Structure formats: structure tokens, C-alpha cells
PDB file of C-alpha atoms in Angstrom:
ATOM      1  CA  UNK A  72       8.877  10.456  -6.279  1.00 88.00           C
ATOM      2  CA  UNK A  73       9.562   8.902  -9.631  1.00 91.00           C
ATOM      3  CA  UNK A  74       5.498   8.688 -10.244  1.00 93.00           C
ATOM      4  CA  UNK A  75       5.639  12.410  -8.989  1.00 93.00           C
ATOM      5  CA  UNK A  76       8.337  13.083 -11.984  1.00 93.00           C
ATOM      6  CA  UNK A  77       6.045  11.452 -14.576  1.00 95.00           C
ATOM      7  CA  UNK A  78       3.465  14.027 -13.323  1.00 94.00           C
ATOM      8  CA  UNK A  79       5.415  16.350 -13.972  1.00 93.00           C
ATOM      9  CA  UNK A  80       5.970  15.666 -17.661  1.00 94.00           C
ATOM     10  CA  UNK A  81       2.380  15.426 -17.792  1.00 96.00           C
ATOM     11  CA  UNK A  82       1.889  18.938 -16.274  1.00 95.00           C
ATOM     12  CA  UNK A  83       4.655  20.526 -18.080  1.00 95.00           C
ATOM     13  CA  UNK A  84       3.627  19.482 -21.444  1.00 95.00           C
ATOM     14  CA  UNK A  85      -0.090  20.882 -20.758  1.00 95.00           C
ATOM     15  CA  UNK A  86       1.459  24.698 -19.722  1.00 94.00           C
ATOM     16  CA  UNK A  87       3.743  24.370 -22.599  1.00 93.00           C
ATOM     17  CA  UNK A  88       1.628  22.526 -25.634  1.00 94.00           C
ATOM     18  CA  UNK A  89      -1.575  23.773 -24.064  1.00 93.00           C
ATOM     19  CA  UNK A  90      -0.947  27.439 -22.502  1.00 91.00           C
ATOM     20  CA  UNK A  91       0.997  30.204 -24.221  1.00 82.00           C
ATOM     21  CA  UNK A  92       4.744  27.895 -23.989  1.00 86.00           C
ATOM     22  CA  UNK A  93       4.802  28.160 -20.392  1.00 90.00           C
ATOM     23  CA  UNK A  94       6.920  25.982 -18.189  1.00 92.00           C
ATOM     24  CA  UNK A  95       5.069  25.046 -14.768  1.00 92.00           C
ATOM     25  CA  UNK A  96       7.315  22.691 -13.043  1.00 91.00           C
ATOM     26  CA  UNK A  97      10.607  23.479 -15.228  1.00 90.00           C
ATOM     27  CA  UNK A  98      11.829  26.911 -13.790  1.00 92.00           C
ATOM     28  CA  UNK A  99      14.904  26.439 -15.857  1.00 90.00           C
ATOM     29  CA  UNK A 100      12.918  26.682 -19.265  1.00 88.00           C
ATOM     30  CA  UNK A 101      10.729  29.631 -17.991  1.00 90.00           C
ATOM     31  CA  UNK A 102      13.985  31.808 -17.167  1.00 93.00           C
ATOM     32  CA  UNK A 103      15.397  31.313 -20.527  1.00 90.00           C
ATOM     33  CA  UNK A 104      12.369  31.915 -22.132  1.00 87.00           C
ATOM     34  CA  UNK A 105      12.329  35.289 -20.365  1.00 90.00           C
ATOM     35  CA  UNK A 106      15.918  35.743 -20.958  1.00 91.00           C
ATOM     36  CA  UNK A 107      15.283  35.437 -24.948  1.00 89.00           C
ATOM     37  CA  UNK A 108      11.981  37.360 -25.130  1.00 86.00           C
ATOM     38  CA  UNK A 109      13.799  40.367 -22.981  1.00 86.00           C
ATOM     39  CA  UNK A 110      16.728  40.320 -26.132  1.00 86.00           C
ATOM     40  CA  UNK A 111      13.985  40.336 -28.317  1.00 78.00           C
ATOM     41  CA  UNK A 112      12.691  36.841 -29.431  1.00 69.00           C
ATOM     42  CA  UNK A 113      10.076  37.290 -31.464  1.00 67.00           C
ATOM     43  CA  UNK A 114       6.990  36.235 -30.362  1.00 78.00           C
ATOM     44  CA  UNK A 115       8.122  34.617 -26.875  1.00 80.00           C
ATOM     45  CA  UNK A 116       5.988  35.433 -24.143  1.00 81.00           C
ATOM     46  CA  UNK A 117       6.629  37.033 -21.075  1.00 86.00           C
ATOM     47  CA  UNK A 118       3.725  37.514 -18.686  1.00 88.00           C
ATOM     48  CA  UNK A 119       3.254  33.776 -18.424  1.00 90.00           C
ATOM     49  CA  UNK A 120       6.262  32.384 -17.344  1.00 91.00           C
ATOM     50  CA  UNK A 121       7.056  35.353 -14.830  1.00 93.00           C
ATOM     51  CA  UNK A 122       3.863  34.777 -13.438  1.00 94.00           C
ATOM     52  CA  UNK A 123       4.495  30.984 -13.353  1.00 94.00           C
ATOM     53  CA  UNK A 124       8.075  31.843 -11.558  1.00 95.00           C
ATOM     54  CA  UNK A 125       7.098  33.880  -8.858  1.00 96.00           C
ATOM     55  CA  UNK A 126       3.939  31.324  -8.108  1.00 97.00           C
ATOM     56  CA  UNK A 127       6.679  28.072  -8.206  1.00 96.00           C
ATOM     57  CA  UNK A 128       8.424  30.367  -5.608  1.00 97.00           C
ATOM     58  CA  UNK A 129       5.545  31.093  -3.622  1.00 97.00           C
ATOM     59  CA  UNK A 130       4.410  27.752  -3.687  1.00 97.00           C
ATOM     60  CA  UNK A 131       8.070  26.179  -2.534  1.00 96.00           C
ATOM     61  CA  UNK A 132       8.640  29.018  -0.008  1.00 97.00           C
ATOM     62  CA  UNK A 133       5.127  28.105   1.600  1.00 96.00           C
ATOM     63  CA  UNK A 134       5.427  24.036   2.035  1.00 96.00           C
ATOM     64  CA  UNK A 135       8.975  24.867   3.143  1.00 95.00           C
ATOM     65  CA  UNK A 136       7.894  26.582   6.033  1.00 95.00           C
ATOM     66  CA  UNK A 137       5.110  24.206   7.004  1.00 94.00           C
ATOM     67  CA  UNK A 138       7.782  21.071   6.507  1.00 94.00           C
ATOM     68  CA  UNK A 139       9.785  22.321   8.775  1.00 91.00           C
ATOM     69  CA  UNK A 140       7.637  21.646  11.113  1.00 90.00           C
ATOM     70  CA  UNK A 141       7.919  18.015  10.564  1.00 83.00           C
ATOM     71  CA  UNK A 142      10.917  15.310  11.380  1.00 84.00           C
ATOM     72  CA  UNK A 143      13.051  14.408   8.588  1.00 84.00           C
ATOM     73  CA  UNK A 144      11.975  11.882   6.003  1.00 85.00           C
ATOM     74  CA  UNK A 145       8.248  11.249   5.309  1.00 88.00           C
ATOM     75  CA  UNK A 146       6.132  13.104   8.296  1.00 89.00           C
ATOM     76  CA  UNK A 147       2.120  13.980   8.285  1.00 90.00           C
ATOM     77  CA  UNK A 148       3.672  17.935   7.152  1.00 92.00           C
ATOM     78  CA  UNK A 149       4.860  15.655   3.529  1.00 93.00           C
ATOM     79  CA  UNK A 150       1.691  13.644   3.281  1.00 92.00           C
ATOM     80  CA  UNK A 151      -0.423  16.929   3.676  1.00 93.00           C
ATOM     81  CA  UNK A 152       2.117  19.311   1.257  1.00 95.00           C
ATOM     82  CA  UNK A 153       1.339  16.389  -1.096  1.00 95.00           C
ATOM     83  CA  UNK A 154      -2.377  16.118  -0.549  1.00 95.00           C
ATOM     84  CA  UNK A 155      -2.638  19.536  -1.259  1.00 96.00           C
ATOM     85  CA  UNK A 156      -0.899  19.302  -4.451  1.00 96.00           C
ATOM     86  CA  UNK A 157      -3.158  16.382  -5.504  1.00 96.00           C
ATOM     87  CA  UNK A 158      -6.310  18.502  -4.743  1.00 96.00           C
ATOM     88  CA  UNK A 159      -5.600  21.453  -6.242  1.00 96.00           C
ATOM     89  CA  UNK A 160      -4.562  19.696  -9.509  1.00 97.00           C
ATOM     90  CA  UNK A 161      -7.856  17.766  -9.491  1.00 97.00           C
ATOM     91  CA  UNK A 162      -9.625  21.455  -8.854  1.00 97.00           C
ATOM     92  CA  UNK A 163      -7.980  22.447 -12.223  1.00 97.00           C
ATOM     93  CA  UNK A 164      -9.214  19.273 -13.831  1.00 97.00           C
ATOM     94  CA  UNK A 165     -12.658  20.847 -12.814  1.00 97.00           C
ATOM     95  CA  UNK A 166     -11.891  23.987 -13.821  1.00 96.00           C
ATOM     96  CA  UNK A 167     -10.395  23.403 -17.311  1.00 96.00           C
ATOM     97  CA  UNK A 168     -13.063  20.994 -17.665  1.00 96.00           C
ATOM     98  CA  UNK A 169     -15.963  23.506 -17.483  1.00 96.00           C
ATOM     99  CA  UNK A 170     -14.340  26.839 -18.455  1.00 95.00           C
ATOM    100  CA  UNK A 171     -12.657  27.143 -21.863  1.00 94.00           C
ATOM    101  CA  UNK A 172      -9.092  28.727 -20.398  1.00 94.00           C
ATOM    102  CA  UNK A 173      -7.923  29.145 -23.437  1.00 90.00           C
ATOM    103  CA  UNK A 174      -9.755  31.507 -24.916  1.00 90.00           C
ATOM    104  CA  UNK A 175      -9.493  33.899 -22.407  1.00 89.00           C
ATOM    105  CA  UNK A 176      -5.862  35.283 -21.431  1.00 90.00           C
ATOM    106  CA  UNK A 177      -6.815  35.968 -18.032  1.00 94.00           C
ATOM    107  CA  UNK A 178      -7.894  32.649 -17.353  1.00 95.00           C
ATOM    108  CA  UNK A 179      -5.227  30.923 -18.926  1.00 93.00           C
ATOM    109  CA  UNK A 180      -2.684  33.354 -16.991  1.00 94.00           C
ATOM    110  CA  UNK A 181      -4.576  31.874 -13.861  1.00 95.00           C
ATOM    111  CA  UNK A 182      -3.991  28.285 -14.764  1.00 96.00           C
ATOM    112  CA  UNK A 183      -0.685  28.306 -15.313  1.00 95.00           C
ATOM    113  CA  UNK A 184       0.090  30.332 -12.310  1.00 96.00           C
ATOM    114  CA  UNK A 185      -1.831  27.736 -10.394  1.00 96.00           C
ATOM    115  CA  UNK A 186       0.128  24.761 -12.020  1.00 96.00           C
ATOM    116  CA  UNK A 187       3.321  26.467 -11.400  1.00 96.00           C
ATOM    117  CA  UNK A 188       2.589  27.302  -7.036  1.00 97.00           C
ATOM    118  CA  UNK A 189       1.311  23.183  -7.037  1.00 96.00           C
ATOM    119  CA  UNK A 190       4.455  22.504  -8.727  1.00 95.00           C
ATOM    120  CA  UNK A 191       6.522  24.305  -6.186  1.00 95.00           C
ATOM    121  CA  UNK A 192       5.195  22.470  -3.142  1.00 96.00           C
ATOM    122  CA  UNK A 193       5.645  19.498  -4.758  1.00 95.00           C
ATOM    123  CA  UNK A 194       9.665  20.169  -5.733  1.00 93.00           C
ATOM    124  CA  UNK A 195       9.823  21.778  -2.444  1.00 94.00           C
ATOM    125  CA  UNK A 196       8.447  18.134  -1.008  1.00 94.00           C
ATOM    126  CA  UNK A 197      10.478  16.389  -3.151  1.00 91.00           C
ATOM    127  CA  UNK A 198      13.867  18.126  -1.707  1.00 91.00           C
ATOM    128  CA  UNK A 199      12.374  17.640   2.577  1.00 92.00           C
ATOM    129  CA  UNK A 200      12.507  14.208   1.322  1.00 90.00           C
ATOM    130  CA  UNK A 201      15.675  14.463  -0.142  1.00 87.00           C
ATOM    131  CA  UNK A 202      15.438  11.056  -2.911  1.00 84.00           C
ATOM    132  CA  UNK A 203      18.745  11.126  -4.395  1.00 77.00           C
ATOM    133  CA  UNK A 204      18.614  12.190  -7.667  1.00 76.00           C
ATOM    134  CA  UNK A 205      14.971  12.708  -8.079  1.00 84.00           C
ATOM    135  CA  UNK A 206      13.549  16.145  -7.740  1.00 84.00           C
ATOM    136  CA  UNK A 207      10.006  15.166  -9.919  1.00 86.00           C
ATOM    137  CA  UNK A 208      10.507  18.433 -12.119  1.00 84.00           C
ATOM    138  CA  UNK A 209      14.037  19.328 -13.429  1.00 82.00           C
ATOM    139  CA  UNK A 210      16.355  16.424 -14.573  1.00 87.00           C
ATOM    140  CA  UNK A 211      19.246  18.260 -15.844  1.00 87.00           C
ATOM    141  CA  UNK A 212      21.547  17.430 -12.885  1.00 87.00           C
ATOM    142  CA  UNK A 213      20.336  13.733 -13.273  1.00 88.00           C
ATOM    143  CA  UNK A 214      21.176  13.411 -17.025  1.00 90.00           C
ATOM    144  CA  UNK A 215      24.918  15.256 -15.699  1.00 90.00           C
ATOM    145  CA  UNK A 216      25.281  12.435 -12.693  1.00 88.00           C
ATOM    146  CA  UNK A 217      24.292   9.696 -15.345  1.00 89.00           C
ATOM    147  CA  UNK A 218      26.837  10.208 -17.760  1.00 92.00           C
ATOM    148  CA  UNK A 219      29.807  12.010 -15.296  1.00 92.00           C
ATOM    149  CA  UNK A 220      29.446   8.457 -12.809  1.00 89.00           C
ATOM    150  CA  UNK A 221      29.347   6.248 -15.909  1.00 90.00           C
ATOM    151  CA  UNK A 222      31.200   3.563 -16.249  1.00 87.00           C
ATOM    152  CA  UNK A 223      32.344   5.526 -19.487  1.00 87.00           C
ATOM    153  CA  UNK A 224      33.557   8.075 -17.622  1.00 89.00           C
ATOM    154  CA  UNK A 225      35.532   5.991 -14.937  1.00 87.00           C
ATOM    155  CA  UNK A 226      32.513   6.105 -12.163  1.00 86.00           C
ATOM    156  CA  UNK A 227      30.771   3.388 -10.351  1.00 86.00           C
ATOM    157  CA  UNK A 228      27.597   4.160 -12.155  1.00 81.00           C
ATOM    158  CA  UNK A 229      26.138   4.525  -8.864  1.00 82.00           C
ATOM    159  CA  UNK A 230      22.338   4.984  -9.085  1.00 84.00           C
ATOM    160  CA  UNK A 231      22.392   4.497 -12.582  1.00 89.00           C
ATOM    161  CA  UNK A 232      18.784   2.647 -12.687  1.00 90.00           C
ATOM    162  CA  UNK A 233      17.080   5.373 -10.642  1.00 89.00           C
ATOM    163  CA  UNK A 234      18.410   8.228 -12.809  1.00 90.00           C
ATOM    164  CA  UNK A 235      17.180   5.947 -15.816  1.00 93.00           C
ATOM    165  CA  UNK A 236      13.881   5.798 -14.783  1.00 93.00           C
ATOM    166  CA  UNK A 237      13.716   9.624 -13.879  1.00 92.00           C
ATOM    167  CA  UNK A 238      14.244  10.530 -16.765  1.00 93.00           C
ATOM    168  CA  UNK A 239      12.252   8.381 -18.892  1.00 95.00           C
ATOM    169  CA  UNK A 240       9.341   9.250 -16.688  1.00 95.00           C
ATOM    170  CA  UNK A 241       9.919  12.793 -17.259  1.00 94.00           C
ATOM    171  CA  UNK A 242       9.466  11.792 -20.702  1.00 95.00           C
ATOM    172  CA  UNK A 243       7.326   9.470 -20.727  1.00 97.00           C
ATOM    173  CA  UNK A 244       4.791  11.995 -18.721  1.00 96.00           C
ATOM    174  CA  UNK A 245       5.901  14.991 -21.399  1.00 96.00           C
ATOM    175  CA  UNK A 246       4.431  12.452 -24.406  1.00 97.00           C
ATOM    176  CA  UNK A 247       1.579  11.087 -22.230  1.00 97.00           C
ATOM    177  CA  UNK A 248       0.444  14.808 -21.483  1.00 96.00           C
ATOM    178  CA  UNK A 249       0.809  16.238 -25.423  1.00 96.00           C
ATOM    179  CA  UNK A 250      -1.062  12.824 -26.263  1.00 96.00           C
ATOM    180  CA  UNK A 251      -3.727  13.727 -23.445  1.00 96.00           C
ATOM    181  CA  UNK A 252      -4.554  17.567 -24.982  1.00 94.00           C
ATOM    182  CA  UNK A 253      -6.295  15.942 -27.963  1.00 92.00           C
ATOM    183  CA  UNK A 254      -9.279  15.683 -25.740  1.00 93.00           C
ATOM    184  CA  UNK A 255      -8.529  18.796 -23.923  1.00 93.00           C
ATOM    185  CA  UNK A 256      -6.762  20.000 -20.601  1.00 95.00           C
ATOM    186  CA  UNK A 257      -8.890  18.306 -18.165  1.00 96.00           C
ATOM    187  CA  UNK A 258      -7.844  14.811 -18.863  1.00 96.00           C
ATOM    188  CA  UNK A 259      -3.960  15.162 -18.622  1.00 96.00           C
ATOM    189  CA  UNK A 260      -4.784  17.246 -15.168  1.00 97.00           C
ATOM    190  CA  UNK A 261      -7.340  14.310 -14.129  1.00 97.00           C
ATOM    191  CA  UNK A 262      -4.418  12.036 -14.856  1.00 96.00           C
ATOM    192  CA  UNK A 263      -1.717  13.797 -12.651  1.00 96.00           C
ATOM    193  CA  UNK A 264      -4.492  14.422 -10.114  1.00 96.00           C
ATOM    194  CA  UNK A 265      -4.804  10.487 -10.088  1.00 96.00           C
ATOM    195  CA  UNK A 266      -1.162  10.053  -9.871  1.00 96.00           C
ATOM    196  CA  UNK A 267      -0.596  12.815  -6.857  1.00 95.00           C
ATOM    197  CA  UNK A 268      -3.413  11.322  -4.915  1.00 95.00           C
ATOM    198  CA  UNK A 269      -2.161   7.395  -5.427  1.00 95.00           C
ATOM    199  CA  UNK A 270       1.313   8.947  -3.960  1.00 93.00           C
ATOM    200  CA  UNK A 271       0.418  10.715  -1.267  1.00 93.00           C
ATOM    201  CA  UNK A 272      -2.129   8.004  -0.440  1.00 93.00           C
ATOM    202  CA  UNK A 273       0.577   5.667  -0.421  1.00 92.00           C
ATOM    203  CA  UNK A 274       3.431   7.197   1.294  1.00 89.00           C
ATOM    204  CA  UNK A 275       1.097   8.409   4.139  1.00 88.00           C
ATOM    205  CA  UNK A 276      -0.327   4.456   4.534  1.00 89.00           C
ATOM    206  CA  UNK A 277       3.244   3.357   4.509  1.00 86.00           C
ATOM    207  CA  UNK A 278       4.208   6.243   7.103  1.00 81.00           C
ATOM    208  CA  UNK A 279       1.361   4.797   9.769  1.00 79.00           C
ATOM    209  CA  UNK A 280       2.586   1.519   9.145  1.00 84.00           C
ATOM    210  CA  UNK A 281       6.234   2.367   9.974  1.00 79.00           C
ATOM    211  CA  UNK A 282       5.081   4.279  13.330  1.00 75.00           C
ATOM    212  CA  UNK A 283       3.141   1.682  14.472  1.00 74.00           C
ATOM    213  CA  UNK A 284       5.587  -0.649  14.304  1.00 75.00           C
ATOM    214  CA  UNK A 285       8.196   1.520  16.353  1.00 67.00           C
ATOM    215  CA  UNK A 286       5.514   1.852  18.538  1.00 65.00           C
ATOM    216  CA  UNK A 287       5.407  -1.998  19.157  1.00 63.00           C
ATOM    217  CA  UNK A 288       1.540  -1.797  18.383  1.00 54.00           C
TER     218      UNK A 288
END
């Protein structure tokens, strides 16, 4: 989950640097950017990120009804909610790759809404699984549990070194994705592809392991 967040950062600083200031993982930053265009704000754009919204919520609402299908904690429903999210970020690597998306509104509208449904699954993944303190694509709450459970503040600083590492992967992804767009939207997607696949990969491999060994074999 905490490569998953530096994916994120990646992904998010593509639809943002990259596409018309649109938030595909964030939903936070996509509803006040609607909020501020609807008052007015001058040259804030709107189709975008209410496009991206509804396709986060599609995306979410879809891998939460096929992962309920599954047992609690990592099940073959999580390793193939993930898969899909590695796949159809690689297709967009493709896609950007061969098709200039943004010179063409339509086609840039259709990338971002993409980004934003393979972002959904993933969050919606990320929550099944229920990592505490790591949702891979909002760390507001984390930054809040960081400094409220501080030692500062009186707390235990209970999972202090996971919230950490959240959110400097978060940020760390964010300046590894704007570095990325100098040579185009391809290669930060190829790199989040790679990162999605390595998880899912991995926590499916570990998953078979686990089984097998309850199963005594």
C-alpha cells in the first residue's frame, strides 16, 4: 500500500501538471476546484474534474461490489481489483505514448477520466484491506493522526513511522511524476504501471504462500 501511495503521487501530478489541473486520485482537490470555478475562479476548469469524480466513484463503487465477494484481508477479488488497475494504467502508457492527448480536449477528457475510475478501485482496494492509515491517494487524515498522536500533543505517537512514510511517498511520487512529464505522459504512467504490477504481483505470491501453509501443503 505505501508503493501504491507513491503511485499515486505519480498519477496525480500527471492529471494535474499534465491535463487541464485535474486531480485523479485526490477527490478532495477536484471538489474544491469545482467549488471555486462554480463562485467564479477565473480560469478553473470544470468538465475535467467532474468527469474525473464521477469515474473515481464508478470505479470504487465497482471493485466494492466484486470485493465483497472475497474474505477479509488480501483474497484473489484484491489481487484481481489490483491487476486490473495495473493493466489499465499500462494501457494508458500505450495510449499517451502513441496519441498526443493533449492536444485534443476530448482525448485528454478521456485520460483523466480513465486515471480517475483506476484510481477508485485502487482506494476502494486500499480500504477492503483496511492498512491503518494508508489509503494510497488522500493523506490529509494521516498528516491530522501524525501531529494529534504526537508526542507533542500528549499521544503515543502510535504509527508514527508508517504515517511518515505515507506521506513522503505521496510526495515523493508527486515530484517523481512532474520530473517524469519532461519526456512526456507515457513514462510517469509506465512507471506507476511498473509499480501496480510489482504490488499486485507480490501480494498475490504472498497470498498463495499463506494458504498453502494453512493448508499444511
Amino acid at each position: 500500500m505505501l508503493a501504491s501511495t507513491f503511485s499515486t503521487g505519480v498519477i496525480d501530478a500527471l492529471g494535474y501538471l499534465g491535463l487541464d489541473q485535474v486531480f485523479t486520485g485526490n477527490m478532495t482537490g477536484n471538489v474544491l476546484l469545482l467549488g471555486m470555478a462554480f463562485a467564479g475562479g477565473a480560469d478553473l476548469p470544470t468538465l475535467r474534474p467532474a468527469l474525473a469524480l464521477v469515474c473515481f466513484m464508478l470505479g470504487a463503487a465497482l471493485a466494492g461490489r466484486v470485493l465483497r465477494r472475497g474474505s477479509d484481508g488480501w483474497s484473489r477479488q484484491v489481487s484481481a481489483a489490483l491487476t486490473v488497475v495495473a493493466g489499465w494504467i499500462a494501457l494508458l502508457a500505450v495510449f499517451t505514448a502513441v496519441i498526443d492527448v493533449q492536444a485534443e480536449e476530448i482525448l485528454g477528457s478521456v485520460t483523466t477520466s480513465s486515471m480517475a475510475a483506476a484510481m477508485g478501485i485502487q482506494a476502494a482496494t486500499a480500504r477492503h484491506l483496511k492498512v491503518a492509515e494508508i489509503s494510497t491517494v488522500v493523506v490529509t487524515s494521516t498528516i491530522t493522526g501524525l501531529a494529534s498522536d504526537s508526542r507533542l500533543a500528549g499521544g503515543d505517537s502510535h504509527f508514527w513511522a508508517r504515517r511518515v512514510l505515507a506521506i513522503s511517498l505521496i510526495l515523493m511520487g508527486a515530484v517523481a511524476g512532474a520530473g517524469l512529464l519532461n519526456a512526456g505522459l507515457w513514462l510517469g504512467f509506465t512507471v506507476s504501471a511498473l509499480i501496480s504490477t510489482a504490488v499486485a504481483l507480490l501480494g498475490a505470491l504472498r497470498h498463495h504462500r499463506e494458504r498453502r501453509s494453512v493448508a499444511g501443503v
